[in-house]
Short mmCIF file of C-alpha atoms in Angstrom, two decimals:
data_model
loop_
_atom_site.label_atom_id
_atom_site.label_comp_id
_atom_site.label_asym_id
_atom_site.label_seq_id
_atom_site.Cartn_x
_atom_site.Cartn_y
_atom_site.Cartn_z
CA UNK A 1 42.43 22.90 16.03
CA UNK A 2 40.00 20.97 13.68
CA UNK A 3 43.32 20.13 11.20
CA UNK A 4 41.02 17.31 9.65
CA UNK A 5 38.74 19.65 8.39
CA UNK A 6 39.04 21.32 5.08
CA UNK A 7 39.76 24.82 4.78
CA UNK A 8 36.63 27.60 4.22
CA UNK A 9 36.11 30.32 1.31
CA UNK A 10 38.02 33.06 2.75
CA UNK A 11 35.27 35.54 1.03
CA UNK A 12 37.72 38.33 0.12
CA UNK A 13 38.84 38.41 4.04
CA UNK A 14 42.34 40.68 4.52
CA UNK A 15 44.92 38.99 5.63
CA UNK A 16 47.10 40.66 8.19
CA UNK A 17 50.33 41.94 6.29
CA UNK A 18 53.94 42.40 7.86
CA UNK A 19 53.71 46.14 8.31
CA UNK A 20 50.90 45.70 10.64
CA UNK A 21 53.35 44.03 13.00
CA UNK A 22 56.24 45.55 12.51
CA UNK A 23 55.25 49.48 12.24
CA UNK A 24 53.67 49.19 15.40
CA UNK A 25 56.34 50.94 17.33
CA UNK A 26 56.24 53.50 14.80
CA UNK A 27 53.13 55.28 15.87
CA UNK A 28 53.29 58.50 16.85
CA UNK A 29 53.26 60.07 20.30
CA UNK A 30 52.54 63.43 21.21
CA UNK A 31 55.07 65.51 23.59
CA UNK A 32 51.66 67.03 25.03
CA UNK A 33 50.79 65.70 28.06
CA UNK A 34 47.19 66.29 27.68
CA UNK A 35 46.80 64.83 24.16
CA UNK A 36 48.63 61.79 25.31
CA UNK A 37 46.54 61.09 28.41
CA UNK A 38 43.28 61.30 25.90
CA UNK A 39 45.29 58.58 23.54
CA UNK A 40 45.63 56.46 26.32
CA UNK A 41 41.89 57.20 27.58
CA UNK A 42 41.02 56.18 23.73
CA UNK A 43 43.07 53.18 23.21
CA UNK A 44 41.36 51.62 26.58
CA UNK A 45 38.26 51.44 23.83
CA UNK A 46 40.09 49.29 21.67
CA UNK A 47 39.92 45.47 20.95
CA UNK A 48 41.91 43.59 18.70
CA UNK A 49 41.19 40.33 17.55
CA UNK A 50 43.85 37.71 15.41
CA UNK A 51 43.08 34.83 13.32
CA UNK A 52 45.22 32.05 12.50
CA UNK A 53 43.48 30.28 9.03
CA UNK A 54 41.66 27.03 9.86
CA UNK A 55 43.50 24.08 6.98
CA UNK A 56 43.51 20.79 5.85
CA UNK A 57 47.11 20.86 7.50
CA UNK A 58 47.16 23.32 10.03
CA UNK A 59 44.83 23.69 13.51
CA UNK A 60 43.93 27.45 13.40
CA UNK A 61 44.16 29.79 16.28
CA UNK A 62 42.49 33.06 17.82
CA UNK A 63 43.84 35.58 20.60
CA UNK A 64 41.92 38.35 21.77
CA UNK A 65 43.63 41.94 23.31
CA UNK A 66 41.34 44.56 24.73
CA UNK A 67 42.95 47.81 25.35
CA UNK A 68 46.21 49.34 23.35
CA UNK A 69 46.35 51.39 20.27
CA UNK A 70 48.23 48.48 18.69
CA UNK A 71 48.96 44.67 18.47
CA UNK A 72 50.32 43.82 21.83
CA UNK A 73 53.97 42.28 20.75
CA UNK A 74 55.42 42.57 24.52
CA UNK A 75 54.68 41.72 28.08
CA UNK A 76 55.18 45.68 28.68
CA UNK A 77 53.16 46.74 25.48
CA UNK A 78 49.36 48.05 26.60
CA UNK A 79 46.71 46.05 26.44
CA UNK A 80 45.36 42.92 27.91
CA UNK A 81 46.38 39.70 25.29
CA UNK A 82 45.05 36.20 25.58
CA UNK A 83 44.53 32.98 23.98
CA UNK A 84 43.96 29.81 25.23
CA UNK A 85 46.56 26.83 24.12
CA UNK A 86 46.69 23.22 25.78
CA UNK A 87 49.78 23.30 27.82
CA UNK A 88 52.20 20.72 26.79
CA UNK A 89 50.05 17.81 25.27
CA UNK A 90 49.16 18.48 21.60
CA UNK A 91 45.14 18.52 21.14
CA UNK A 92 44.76 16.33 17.90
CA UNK A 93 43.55 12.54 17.40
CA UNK A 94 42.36 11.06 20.64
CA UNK A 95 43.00 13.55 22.77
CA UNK A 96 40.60 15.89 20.80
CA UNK A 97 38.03 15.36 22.88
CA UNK A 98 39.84 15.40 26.04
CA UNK A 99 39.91 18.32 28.75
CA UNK A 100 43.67 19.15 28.53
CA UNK A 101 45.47 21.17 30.85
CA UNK A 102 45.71 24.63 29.97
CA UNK A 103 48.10 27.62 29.77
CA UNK A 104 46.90 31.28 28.41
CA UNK A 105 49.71 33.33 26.19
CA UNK A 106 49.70 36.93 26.97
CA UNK A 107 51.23 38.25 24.37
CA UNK A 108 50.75 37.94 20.14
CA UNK A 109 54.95 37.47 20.21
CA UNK A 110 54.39 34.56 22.23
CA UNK A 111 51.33 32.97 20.02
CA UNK A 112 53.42 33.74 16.74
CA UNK A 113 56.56 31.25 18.16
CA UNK A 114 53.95 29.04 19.29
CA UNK A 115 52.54 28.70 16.21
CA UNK A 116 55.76 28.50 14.15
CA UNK A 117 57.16 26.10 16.32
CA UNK A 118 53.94 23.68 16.36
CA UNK A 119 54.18 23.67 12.04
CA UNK A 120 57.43 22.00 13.10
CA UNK A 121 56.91 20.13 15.57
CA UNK A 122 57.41 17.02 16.54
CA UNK A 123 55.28 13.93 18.91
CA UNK A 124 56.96 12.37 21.19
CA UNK A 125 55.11 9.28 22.55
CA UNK A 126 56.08 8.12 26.54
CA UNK A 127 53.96 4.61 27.18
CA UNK A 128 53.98 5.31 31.03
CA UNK A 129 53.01 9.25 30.71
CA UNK A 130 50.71 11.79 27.81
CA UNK A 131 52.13 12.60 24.66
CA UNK A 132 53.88 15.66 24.27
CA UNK A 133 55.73 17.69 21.30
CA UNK A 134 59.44 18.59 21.06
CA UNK A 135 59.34 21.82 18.85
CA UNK A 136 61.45 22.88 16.30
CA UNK A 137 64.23 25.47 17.22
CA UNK A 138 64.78 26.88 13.97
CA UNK A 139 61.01 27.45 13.34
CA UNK A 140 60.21 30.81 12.58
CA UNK A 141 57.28 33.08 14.40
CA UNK A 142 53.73 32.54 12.16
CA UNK A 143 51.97 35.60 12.22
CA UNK A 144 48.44 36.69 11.98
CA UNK A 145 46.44 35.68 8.47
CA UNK A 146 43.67 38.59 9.94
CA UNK A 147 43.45 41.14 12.70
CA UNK A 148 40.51 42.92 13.37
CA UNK A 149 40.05 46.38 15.17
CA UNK A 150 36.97 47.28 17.29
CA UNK A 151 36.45 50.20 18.92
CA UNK A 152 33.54 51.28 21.95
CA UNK A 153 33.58 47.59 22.89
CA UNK A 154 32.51 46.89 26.68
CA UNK A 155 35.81 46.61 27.44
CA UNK A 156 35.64 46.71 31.15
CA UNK A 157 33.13 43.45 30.95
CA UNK A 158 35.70 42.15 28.65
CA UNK A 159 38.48 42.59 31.43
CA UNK A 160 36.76 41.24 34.34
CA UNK A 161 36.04 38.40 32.10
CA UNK A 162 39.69 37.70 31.34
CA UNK A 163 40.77 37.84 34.86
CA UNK A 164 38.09 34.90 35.64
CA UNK A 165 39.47 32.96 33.21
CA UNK A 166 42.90 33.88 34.33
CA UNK A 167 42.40 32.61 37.67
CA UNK A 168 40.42 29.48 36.63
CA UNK A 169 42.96 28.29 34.28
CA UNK A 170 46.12 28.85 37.25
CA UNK A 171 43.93 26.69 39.86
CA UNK A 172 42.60 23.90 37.06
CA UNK A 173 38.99 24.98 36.74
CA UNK A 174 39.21 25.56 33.11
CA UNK A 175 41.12 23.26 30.86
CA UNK A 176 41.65 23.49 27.14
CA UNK A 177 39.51 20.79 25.08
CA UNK A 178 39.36 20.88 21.30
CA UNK A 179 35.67 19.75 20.98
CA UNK A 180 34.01 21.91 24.06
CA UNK A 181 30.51 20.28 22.59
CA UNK A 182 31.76 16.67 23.45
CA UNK A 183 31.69 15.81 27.09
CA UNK A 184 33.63 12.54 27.58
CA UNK A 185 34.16 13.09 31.30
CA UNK A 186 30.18 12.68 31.99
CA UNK A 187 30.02 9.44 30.03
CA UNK A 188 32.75 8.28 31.73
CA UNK A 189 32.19 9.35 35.02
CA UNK A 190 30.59 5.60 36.44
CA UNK A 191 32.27 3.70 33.62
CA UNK A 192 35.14 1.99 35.14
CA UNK A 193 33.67 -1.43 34.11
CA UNK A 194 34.26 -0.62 30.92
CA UNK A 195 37.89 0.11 30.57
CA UNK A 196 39.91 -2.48 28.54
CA UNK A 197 43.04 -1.69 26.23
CA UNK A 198 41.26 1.18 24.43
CA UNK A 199 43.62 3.87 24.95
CA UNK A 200 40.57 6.74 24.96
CA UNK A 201 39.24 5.00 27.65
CA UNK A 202 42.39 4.23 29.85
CA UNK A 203 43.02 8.07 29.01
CA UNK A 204 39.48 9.70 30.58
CA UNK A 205 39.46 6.46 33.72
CA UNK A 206 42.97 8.25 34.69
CA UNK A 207 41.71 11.70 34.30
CA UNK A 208 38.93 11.20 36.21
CA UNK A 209 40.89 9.16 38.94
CA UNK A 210 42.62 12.15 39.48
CA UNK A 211 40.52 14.76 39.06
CA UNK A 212 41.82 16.62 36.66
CA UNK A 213 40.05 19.34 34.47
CA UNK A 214 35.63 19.37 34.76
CA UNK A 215 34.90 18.93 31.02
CA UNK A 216 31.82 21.46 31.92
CA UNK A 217 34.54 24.20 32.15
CA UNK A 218 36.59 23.85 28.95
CA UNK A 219 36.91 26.07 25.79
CA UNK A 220 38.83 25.70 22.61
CA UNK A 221 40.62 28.65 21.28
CA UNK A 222 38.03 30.62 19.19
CA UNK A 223 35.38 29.46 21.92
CA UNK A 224 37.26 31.68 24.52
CA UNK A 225 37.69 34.31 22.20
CA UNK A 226 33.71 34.94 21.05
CA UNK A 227 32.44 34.12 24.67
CA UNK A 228 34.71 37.33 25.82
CA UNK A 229 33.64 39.23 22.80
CA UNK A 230 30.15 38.68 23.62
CA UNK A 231 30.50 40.20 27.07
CA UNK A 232 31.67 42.99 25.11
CA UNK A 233 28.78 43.45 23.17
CA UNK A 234 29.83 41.93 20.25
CA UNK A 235 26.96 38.83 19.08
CA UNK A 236 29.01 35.74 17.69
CA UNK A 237 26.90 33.08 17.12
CA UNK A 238 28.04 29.57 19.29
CA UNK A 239 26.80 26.50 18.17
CA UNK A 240 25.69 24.06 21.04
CA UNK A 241 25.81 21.16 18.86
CA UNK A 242 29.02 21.39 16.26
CA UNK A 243 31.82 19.95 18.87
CA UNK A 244 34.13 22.28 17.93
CA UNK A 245 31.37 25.34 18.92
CA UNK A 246 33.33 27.79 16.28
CA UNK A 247 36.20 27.23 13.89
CA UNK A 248 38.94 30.01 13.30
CA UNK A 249 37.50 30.47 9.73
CA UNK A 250 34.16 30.61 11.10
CA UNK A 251 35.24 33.01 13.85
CA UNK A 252 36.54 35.38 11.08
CA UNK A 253 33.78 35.54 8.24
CA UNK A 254 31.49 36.58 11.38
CA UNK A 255 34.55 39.75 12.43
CA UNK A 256 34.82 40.47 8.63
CA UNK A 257 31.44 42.33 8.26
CA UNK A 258 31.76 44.12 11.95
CA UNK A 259 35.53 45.35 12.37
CA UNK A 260 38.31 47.29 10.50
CA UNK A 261 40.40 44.84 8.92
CA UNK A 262 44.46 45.05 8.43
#
């Protein structure tokens, strides 16, 4: 996200150190039955929330888990994980303000190799099809720069909400777009007179021609993550005019005076 954009005052923020991660299978669990059935009642209360930093060189990123007394590293690991990416074609330049095609990770194991492989990565640019990005194999996982911990959430409205989105991203109702704010699709809608060699506008003509993703059901990464939030109970302010609605950095100077931080 927003890689054009220069990075904010992190204002003292924590950033998420390695023993967050990797002590997570290290927390204790009790051989009572009874005090481990009221740990699992508790941890149902918990949400987690990750920030990737927002810089002049790299996009930024937010995930969301609700549930689990710890980051969820592992399909099998409690909790429910999600963040939204654009599946395949890289959201930067042009297609910025496209609705992309989305995918939702489900795990923070699977957003760290994301994100260490896209620091790597590399365009490649087919003339009869979208771009798309050949990632570095020897990239390592990026982890976390913050993770937040919030407890007595509404996580059950947080759920439901998830599973929505879930099911709208599998059947193309929701799309990733980097710029939610900016709806090209409307303008283009009864436009076809217009299209000449520009390649934004050959790009939204074909999208349209085959009606791919509504614009009016799009989110960027940290747009996803405050809107469930905020069925949680948790206020996080949206802006309905900025195109990008909320940057990572944004995102976490808003967490950083309402959660535990790691």
């Amino acid at each position: 996200m927003f890689s054009f954009l220069k990075t904010k005052k992190n204002n003292g923020i924590n950033a998420a150190s390695d023993s967050t991660l990797k002590n997570t299978s290290d927390i204790p669990y009790s051989t009572n039955p009874s005090l481990n059935k009221t740990k699992s009642t508790e941890s149902t209360k918990d949400t987690w929330v990750f920030i990737w930093n927002m810089t002049a060189d790299k996009v930024g990123h937010a995930a969301v888990q609700i549930g689990g007394s710890k980051p969820k590293m592992q399909e099998e690991d409690p909790g429910e994980y999600a963040s939204i990416h654009p599946n395949d074609i890289p959201s930067a330049g042009l297609t910025s303000v496209l609705p992309l095609p989305a995918h939702i990770a489900t795990n923070l194991s699977q957003d760290m190799e994301t994100l260490g492989a896209s620091e790597h990565a590399v365009a490649i640019t087919d003339m009869d099809g979208p771009i798309k990005v050949k990632p570095d194999k020897e990239a390592k996982p990026l982890p976390p720069d913050h993770i937040y911990h919030f407890k007595a959430l509404n996580t059950s409205a947080m759920s439901d909400h998830l599973k929505e989105s879930h099911k709208k991203v599998t059947t193309g109702e929701m799309g990733y777009q980097l710029f939610p704010n900016v709806n090209l699709v409307g303008f283009f809608k009864d436009s076809s007179a217009f299209i000449s060699q520009d390649p934004i506008d050959i790009e939204m003509h074909r999208r349209i021609s085959e009606k791919q993703t509504d614009n009016s059901k799009v989110h960027n990464c940290t747009s996803l993550v405050s809107e469930v939030l905020n069925k949680g109970g948790l206020p996080i302010k949206h802006s309905k005019i900025k195109p990008w609605v909320i940057t990572p950095n944004g995102l976490s100077e808003e967490l950083s005076s309402k959660a535990h931080k790691f």
